[in-house]
CSV table of C-alpha atoms in Angstrom, one decimal:
chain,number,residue,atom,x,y,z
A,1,UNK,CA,80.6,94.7,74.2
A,2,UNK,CA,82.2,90.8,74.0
A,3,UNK,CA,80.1,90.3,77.2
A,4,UNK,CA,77.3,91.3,74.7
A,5,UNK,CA,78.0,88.8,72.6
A,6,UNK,CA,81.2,90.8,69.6
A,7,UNK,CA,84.2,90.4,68.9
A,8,UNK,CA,86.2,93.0,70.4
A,9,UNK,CA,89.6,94.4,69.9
A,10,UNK,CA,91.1,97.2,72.6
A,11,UNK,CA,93.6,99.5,71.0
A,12,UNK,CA,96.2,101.7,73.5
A,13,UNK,CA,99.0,103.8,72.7
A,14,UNK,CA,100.8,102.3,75.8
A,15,UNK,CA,102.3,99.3,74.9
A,16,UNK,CA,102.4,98.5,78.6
A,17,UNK,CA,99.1,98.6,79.4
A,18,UNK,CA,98.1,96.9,76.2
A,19,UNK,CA,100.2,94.3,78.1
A,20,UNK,CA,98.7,94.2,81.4
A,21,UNK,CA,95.2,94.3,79.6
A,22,UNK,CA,96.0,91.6,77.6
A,23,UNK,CA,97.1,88.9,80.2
A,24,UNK,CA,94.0,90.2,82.1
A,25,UNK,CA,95.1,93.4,84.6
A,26,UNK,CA,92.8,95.9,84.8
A,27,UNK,CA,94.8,99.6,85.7
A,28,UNK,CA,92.1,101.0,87.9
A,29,UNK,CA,89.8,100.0,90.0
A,30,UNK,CA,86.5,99.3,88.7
A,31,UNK,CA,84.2,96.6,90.7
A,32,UNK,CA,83.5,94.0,88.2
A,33,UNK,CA,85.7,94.6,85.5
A,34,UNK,CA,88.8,92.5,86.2
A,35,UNK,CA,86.1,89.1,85.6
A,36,UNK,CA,84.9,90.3,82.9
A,37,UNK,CA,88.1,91.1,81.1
A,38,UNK,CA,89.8,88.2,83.0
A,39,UNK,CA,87.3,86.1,80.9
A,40,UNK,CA,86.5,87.4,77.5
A,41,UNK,CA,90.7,87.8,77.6
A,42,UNK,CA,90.8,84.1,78.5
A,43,UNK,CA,88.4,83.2,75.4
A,44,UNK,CA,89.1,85.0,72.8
A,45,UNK,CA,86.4,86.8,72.4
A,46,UNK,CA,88.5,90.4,73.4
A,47,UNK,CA,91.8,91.3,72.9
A,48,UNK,CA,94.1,94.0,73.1
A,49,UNK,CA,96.8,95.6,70.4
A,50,UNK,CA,98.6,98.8,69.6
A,51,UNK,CA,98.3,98.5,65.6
A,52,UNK,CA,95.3,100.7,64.6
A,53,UNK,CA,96.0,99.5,61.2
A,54,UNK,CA,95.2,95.8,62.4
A,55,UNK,CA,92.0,96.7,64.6
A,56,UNK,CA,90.6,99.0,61.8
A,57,UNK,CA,90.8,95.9,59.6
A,58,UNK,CA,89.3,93.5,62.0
A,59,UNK,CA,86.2,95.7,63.3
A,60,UNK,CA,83.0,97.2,61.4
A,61,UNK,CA,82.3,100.0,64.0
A,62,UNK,CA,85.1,101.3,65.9
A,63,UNK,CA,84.3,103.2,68.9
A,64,UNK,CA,86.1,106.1,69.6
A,65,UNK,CA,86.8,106.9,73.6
A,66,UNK,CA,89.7,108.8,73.9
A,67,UNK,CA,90.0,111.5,76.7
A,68,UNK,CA,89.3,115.4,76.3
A,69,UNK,CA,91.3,117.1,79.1
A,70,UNK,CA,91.5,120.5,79.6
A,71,UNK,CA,93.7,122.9,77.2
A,72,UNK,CA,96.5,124.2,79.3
A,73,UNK,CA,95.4,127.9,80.3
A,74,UNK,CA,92.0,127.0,79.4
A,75,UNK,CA,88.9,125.7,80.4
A,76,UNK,CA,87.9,124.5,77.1
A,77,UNK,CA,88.5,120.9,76.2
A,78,UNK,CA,91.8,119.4,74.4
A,79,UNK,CA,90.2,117.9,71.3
A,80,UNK,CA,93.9,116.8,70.2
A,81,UNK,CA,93.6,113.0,70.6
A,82,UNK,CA,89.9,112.9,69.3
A,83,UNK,CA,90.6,114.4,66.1
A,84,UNK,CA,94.1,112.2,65.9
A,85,UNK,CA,92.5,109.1,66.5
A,86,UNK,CA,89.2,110.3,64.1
A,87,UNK,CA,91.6,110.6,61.5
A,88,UNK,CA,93.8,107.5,61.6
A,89,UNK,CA,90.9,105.4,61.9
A,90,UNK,CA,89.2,107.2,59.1
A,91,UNK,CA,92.9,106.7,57.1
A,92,UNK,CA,93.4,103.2,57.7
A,93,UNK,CA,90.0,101.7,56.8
A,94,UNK,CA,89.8,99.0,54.3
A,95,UNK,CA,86.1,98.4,53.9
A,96,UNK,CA,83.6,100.7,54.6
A,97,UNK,CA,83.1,101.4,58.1
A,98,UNK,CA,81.0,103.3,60.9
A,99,UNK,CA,83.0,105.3,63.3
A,100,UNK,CA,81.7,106.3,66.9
A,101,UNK,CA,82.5,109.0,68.9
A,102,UNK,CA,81.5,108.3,72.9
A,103,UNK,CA,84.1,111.0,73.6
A,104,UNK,CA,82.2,114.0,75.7
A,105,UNK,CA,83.1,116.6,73.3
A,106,UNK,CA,82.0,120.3,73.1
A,107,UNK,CA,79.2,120.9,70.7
A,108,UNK,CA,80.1,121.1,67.4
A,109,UNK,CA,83.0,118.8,67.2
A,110,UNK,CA,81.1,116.3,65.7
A,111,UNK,CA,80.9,118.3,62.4
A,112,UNK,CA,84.6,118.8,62.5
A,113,UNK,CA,84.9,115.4,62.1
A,114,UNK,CA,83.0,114.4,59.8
A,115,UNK,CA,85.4,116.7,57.5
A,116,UNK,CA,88.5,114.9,58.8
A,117,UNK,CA,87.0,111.5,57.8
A,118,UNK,CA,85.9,112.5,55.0
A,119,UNK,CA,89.3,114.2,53.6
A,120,UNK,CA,91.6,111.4,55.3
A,121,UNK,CA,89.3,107.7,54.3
A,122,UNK,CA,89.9,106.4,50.7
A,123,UNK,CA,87.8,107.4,48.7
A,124,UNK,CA,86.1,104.3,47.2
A,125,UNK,CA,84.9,103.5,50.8
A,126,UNK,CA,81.9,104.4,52.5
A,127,UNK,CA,82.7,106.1,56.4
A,128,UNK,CA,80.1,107.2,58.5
A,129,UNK,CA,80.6,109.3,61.5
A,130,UNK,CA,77.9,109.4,64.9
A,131,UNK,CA,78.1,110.4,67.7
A,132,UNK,CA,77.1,107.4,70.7
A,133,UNK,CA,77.8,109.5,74.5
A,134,UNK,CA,78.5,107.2,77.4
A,135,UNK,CA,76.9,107.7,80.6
A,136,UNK,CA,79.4,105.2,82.6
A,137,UNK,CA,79.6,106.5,86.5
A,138,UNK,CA,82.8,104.8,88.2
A,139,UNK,CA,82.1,102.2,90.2
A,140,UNK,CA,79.2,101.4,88.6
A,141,UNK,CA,80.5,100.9,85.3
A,142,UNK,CA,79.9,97.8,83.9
A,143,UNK,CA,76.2,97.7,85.0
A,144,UNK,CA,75.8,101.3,83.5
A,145,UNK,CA,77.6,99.4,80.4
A,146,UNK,CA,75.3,96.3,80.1
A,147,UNK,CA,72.2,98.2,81.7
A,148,UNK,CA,72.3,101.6,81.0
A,149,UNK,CA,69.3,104.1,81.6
A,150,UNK,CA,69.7,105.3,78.2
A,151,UNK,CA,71.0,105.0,74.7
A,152,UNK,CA,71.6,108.4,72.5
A,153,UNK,CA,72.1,108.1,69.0
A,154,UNK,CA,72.8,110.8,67.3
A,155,UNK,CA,73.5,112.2,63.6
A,156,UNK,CA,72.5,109.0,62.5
A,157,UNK,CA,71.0,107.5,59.0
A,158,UNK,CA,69.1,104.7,58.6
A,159,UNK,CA,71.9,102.5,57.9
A,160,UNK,CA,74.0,103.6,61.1
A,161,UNK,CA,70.7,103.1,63.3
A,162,UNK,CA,69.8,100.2,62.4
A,163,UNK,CA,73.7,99.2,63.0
A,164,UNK,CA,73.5,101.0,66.3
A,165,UNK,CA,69.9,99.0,67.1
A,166,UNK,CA,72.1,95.6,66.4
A,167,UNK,CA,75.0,96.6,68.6
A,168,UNK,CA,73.1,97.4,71.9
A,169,UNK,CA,69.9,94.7,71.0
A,170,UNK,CA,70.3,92.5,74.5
A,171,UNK,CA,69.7,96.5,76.6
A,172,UNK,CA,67.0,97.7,74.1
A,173,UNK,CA,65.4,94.2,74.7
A,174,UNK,CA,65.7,94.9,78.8
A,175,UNK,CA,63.6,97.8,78.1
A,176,UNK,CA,66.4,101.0,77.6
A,177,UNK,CA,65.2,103.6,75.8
A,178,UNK,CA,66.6,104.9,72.5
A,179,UNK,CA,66.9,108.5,71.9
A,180,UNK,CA,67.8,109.2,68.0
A,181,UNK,CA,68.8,112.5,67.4
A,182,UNK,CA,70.7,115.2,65.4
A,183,UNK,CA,74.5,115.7,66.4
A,184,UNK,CA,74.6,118.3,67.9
A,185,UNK,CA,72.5,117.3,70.5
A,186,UNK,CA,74.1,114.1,71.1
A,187,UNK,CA,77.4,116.1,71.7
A,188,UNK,CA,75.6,118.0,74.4
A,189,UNK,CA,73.8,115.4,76.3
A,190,UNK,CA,76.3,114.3,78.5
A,191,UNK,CA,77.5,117.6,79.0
A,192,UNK,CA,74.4,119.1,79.9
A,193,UNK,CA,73.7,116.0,82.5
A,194,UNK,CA,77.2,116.5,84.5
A,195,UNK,CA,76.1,120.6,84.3
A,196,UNK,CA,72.7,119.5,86.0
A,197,UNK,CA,74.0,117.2,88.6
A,198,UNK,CA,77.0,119.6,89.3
A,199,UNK,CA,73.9,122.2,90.0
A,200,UNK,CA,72.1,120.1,92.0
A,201,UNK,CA,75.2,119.5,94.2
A,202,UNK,CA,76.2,123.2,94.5
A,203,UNK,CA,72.8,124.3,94.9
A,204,UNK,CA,72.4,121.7,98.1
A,205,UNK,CA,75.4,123.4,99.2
A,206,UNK,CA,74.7,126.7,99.0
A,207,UNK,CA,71.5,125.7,100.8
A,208,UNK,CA,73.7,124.2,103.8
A,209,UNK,CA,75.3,127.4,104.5
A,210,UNK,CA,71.9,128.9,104.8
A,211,UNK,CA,70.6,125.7,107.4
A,212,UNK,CA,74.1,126.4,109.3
A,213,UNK,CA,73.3,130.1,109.9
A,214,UNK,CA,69.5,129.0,110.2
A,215,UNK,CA,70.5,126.3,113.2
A,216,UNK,CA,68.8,123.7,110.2
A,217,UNK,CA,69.8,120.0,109.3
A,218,UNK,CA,70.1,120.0,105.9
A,219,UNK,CA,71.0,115.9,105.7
A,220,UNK,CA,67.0,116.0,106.6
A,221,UNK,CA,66.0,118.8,104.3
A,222,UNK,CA,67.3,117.0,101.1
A,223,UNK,CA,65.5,114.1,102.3
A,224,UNK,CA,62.4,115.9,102.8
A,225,UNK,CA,63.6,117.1,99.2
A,226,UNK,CA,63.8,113.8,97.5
A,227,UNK,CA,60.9,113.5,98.2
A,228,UNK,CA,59.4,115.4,95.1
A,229,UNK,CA,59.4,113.2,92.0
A,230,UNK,CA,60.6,116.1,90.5
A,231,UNK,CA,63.8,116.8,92.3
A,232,UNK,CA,64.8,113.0,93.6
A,233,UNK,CA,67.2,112.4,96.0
A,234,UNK,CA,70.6,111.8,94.6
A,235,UNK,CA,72.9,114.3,94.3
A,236,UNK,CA,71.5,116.4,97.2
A,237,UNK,CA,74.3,115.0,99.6
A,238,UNK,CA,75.5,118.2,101.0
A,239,UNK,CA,79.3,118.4,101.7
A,240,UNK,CA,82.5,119.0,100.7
A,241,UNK,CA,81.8,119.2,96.8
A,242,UNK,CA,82.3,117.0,93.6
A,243,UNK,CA,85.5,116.2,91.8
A,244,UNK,CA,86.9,113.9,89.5
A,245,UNK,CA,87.5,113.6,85.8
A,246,UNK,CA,84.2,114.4,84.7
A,247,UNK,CA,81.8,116.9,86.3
A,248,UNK,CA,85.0,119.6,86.7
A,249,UNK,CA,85.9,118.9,83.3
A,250,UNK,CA,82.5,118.9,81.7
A,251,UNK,CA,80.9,122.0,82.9
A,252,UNK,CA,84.0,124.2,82.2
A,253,UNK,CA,84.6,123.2,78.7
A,254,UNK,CA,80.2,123.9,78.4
A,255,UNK,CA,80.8,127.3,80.0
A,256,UNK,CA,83.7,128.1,77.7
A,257,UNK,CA,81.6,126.7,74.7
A,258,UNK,CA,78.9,128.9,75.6
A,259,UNK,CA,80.6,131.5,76.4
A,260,UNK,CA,81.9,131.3,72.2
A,261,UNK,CA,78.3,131.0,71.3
A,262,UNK,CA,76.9,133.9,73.3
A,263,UNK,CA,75.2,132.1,75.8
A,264,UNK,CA,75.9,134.6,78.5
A,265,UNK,CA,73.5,133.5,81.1
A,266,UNK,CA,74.2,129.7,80.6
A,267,UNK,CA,78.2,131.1,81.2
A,268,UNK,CA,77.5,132.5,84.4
A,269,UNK,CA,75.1,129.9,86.1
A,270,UNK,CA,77.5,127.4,85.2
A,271,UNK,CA,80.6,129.9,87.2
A,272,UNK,CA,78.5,130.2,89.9
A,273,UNK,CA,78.5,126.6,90.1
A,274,UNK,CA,82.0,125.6,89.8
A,275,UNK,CA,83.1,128.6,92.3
A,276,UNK,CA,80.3,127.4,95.0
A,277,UNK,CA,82.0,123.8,94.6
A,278,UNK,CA,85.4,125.2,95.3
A,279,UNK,CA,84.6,127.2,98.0
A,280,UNK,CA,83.6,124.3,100.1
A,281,UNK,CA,87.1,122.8,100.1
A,282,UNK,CA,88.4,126.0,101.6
A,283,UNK,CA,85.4,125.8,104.0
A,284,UNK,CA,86.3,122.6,105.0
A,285,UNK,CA,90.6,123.9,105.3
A,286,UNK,CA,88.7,126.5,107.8
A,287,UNK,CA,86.6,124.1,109.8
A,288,UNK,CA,90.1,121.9,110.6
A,289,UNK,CA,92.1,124.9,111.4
A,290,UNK,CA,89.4,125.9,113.6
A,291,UNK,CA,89.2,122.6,115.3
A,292,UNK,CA,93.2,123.2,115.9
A,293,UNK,CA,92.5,126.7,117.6
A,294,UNK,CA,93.7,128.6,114.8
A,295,UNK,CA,96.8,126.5,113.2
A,296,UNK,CA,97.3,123.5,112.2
A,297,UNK,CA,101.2,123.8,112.4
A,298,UNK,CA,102.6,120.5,113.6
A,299,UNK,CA,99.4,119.4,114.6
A,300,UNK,CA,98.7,115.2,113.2
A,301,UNK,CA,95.7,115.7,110.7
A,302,UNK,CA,94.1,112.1,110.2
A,303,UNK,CA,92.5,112.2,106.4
A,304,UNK,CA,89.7,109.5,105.6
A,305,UNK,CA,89.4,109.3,101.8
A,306,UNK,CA,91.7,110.2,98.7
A,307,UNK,CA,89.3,109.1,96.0
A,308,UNK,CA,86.9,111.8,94.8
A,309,UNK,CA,84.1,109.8,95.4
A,310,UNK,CA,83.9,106.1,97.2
A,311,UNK,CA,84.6,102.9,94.5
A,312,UNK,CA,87.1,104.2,92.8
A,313,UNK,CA,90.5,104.7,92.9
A,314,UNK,CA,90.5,108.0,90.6
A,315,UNK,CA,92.3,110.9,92.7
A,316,UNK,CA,91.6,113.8,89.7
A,317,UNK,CA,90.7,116.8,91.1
A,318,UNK,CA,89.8,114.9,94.2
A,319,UNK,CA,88.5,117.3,96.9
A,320,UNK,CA,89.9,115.2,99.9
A,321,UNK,CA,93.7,115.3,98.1
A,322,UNK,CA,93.1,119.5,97.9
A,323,UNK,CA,92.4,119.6,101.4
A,324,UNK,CA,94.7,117.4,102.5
A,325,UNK,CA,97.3,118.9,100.4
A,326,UNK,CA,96.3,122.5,101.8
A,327,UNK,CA,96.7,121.5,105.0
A,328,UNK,CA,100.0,119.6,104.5
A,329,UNK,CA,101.0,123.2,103.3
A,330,UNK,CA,99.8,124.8,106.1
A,331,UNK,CA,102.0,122.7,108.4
A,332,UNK,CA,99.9,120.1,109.3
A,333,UNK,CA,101.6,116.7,109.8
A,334,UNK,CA,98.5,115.2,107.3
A,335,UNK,CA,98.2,110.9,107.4
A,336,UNK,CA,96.0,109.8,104.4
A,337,UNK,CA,94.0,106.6,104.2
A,338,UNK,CA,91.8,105.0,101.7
A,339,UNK,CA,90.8,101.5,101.0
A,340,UNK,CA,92.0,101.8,97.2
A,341,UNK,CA,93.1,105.2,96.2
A,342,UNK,CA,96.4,105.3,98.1
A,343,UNK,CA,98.2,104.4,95.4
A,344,UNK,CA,97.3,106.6,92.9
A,345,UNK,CA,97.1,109.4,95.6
A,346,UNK,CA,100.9,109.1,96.3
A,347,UNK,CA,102.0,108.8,93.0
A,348,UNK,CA,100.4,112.4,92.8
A,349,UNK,CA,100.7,113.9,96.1
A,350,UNK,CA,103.7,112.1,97.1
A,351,UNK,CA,105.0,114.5,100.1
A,352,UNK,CA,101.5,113.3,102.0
A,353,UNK,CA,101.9,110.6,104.5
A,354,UNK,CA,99.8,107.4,103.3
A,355,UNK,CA,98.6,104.9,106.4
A,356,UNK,CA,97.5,101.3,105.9
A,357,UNK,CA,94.5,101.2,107.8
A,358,UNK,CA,91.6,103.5,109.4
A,359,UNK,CA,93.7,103.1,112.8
A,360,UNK,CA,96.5,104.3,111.3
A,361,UNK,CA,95.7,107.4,110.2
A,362,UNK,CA,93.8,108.1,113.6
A,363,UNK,CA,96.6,107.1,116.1
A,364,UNK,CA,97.5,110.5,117.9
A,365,UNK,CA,96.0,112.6,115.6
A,366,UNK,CA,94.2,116.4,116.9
A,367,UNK,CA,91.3,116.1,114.4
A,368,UNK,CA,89.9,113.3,112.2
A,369,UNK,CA,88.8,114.9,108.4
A,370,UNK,CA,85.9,112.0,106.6
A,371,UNK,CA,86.2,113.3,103.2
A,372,UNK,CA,85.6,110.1,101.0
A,373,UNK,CA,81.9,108.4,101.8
A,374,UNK,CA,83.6,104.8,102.1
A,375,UNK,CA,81.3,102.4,103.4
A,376,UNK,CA,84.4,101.6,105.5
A,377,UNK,CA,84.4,104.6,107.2
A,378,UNK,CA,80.5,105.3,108.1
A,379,UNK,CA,80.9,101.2,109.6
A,380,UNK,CA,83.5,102.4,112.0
A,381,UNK,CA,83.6,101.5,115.6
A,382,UNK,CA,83.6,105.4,116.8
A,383,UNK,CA,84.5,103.6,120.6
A,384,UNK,CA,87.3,101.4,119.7
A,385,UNK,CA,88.9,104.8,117.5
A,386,UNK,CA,88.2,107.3,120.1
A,387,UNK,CA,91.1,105.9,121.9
A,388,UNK,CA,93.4,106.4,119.4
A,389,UNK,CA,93.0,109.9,118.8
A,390,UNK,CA,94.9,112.7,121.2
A,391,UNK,CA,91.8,114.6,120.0
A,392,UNK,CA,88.5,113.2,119.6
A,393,UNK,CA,87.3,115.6,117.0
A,394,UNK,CA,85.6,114.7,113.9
A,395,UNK,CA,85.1,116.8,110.7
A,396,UNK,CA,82.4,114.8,108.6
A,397,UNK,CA,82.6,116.6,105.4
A,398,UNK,CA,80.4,114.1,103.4
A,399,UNK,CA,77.9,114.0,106.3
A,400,UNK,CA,77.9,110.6,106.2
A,401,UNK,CA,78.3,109.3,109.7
A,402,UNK,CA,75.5,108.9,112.4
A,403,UNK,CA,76.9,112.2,114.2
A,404,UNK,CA,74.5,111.1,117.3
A,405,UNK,CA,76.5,108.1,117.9
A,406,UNK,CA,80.0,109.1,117.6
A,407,UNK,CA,78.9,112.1,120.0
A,408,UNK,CA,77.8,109.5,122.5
A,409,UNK,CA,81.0,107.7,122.2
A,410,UNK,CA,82.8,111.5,123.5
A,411,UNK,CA,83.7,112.6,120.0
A,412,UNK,CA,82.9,116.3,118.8
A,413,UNK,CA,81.7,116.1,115.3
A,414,UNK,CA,80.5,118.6,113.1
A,415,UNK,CA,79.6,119.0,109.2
A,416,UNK,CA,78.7,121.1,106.5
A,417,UNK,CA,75.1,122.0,106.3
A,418,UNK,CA,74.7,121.1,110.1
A,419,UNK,CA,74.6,122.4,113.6
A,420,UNK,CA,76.9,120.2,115.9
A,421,UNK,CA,75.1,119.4,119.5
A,422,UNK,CA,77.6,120.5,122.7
A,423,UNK,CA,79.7,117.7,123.2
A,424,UNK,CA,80.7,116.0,127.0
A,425,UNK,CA,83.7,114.9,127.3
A,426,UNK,CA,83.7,111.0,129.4
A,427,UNK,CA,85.6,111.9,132.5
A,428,UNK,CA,88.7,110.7,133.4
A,429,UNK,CA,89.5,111.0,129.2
A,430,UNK,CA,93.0,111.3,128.5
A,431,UNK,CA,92.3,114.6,126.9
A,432,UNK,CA,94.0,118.1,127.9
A,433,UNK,CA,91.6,121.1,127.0
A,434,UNK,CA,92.7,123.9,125.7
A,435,UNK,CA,90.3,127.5,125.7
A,436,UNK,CA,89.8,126.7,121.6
A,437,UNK,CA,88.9,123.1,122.7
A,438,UNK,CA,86.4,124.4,124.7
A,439,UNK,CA,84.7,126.7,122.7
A,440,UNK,CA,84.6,124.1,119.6
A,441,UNK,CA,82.6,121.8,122.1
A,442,UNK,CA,80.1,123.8,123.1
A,443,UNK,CA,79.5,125.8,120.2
């Protein structure tokens, strides 16, 4: 918003983080963000405070974007901090003000709120609740921010619109639609979107156990897939699953919503979904005990990725920390590398060993896991790394590298959704064979 041209005042709890914003310091990684912070810090234009009181003073719409986790014991959402946060706001405005939630929230909320502001805001003041959902994926934040496909508006009256219209003029002017609509549907736009793409991915999926048991290549089927203008590409990546803080999140608290609203059939698609997405991790645990001949016990598991997805460094319900984790627990003498998730990775899974670099993790290890997409990773040399390894086996979970290659450098790779070609070891390769070993090359 300052880089849109406003005056813009961050508020935190955390007093430290306030801090670190303030001289600059970005607490996760997001490409582009530390500049633009860095420089709307640097002139004035954006600061950051812990006083409520002070920023509700300052601001004329104050943007509410507080975190719904899941309820402990629960799938439905944790709507403790948006109501908290709806309600000092509403209490400590001093002229009349628009408040608006970006918060995903289960349907219904919305309504909720508008009680709460209008039983905590004085009552000679004017204080208008909508509801604004953000679309932001990480990594591609700030252009989803400054670009973004589109602009929901919801609940809104004239006044608040035409507010709204103001506040995102420089994106409508690019050509971004706007969507006005009643509340209710705002609250379940962004829900509904995650749901879909979390379909598409477990659908793709599900379709690669079928091209696995078919002797298909279902890396070329979702291409031929994209294809259709009415499917698209993205999201078809068969593999080991999405994760993170949203998609998980999102389409439990929708199934437990529906689920309250008697939506029975919307419940159990959206089950099936989450359980196919699980079950890939654990087929992923199997396909690297395989690869050991039937343990991993004190076997050196070399783990590419922590992130749940590449350009970020957001571990949340990452599915390469699960596996890696299971396998830790299974024995498994597990080294973890990523180019900017280590660090977050070990402050929650900190009995993992963490390498440095892609040769790191690979020195000695008896199978390789990709489980992050990084760029880094697909670019490897699969020569230079085959030397490394006491075992040149390759689980690409993401299905990202180009198998043919990294075959022809003496490596035995296979994925999910895939049927892995017999491998020949290069003779005169330091490599003992076991009976498993055999039958994992040839199969």
């Amino acid at each position: 918003m300052a880089e849109m041209g406003f005056d813009v005042v961050g508020v935190d709890t955390d007093p430290a983080k306030v801090q670190a914003l303030s001289e600059g310091h970005v607490p996760f990684f997001e490409p582009g963000l530390p500049g633009l912070i860095a420089e709307h810090v640097a002139s004035g234009r954006l600061r950051f405070t812990t006083d409520l009181a002070e920023a509700t003073a300052f601001a004329d719409v104050h943007f509410i974007c507080v975190g719904t986790p899941q309820q402990r014991g629960s799938n439905a959402a944790n709507l403790d901090y948006v109501q908290a946060a709806t309600r000092q706001i509403a209490a400590s405005l001093t002229h009349d003000g628009l408040i608006v939630g970006k918060s995903t929230v289960p349907v219904g909320t919305g309504a909720r709120l508008r009680a709460i502001v209008e039983a905590a805001s004085p009552a000679h003041l004017t204080a208008e609740l909508i509801w604004n959902p953000e679309f932001l994926r990480e990594g591609k934040a700030v252009a989803d921010t400054l670009t973004p496909d589109r602009i929901v508006l919801g609940g809104v009256t004239p006044r608040s619109e035409a507010t709204m219209r103001e506040l995102y003029a420089r994106p409508i002017a690019s050509g971004t639609p706007v969507v006005v609509c009643d509340l209710p549907t705002a609250e379940l736009v962004k829900v509904s979107a995650n749901a879909f793409l979390a379909t598409k991915i477990s659908f793709i999926n599900a379709i690669a156990e079928v091209c696995e048991l078919a002797g298909a290549d279902v890396t070329v089927l979702a291409d031929a897939l994209g294809h259709d203008v009415r499917i698209g590409r993205q999201f078809l990546n068969a593999g080991l699953g999405f994760g993170g803080g949203c998609l998980p999140k999102d389409i439990r608290a929708l199934m437990h919503r529906a689920s309250e609203l008697g939506a029975v059939r919307a419940a159990s698609l959206l089950q099936q979904v989450d359980e196919i997405n699980m079950a890939q991790r654990q087929r992923v645990i199997d396909m690297a005990i395989g690869a050991c001949g039937g343990s991993v016990l004190n076997r050196r598991i070399g783990v590419l990725g922590a992130a749940f997805k590449p350009l970020t460094d957001d571990v949340r319900d990452s599915p390469a920390l699960n596996v890696a984790a299971a396998l830790h627990l299974r024995g498994a003498q597990v080294v973890v590398y990523d180019p900017e998730a280590s660090g977050t990775a070990q402050r929650m899974f900190p009995t993992l060993t963490y390498a440095d670099s892609v040769d790191e993790a690979m020195t000695g290890s008896d199978a390789v896991l990709l489980l992050t997409e990084w760029t880094e990773f697909q670019d490897s040399d699969p020569v230079a790394l085959r030397a490394l390894t006491r075992r040149p086996v390759l689980i690409d979970a993401r299905n990202c590298v180009d198998a043919a290659a990294w075959r022809d450098a003496g490596w035995s790779v296979s994925g999910l959704g895939t049927t892995p070609a017999p491998t020949v070891f290069a003779s005169g390769a330091s490599y003992e064979a076991s009976a498993a070993d055999l039958l994992l090359a040839v199969r």
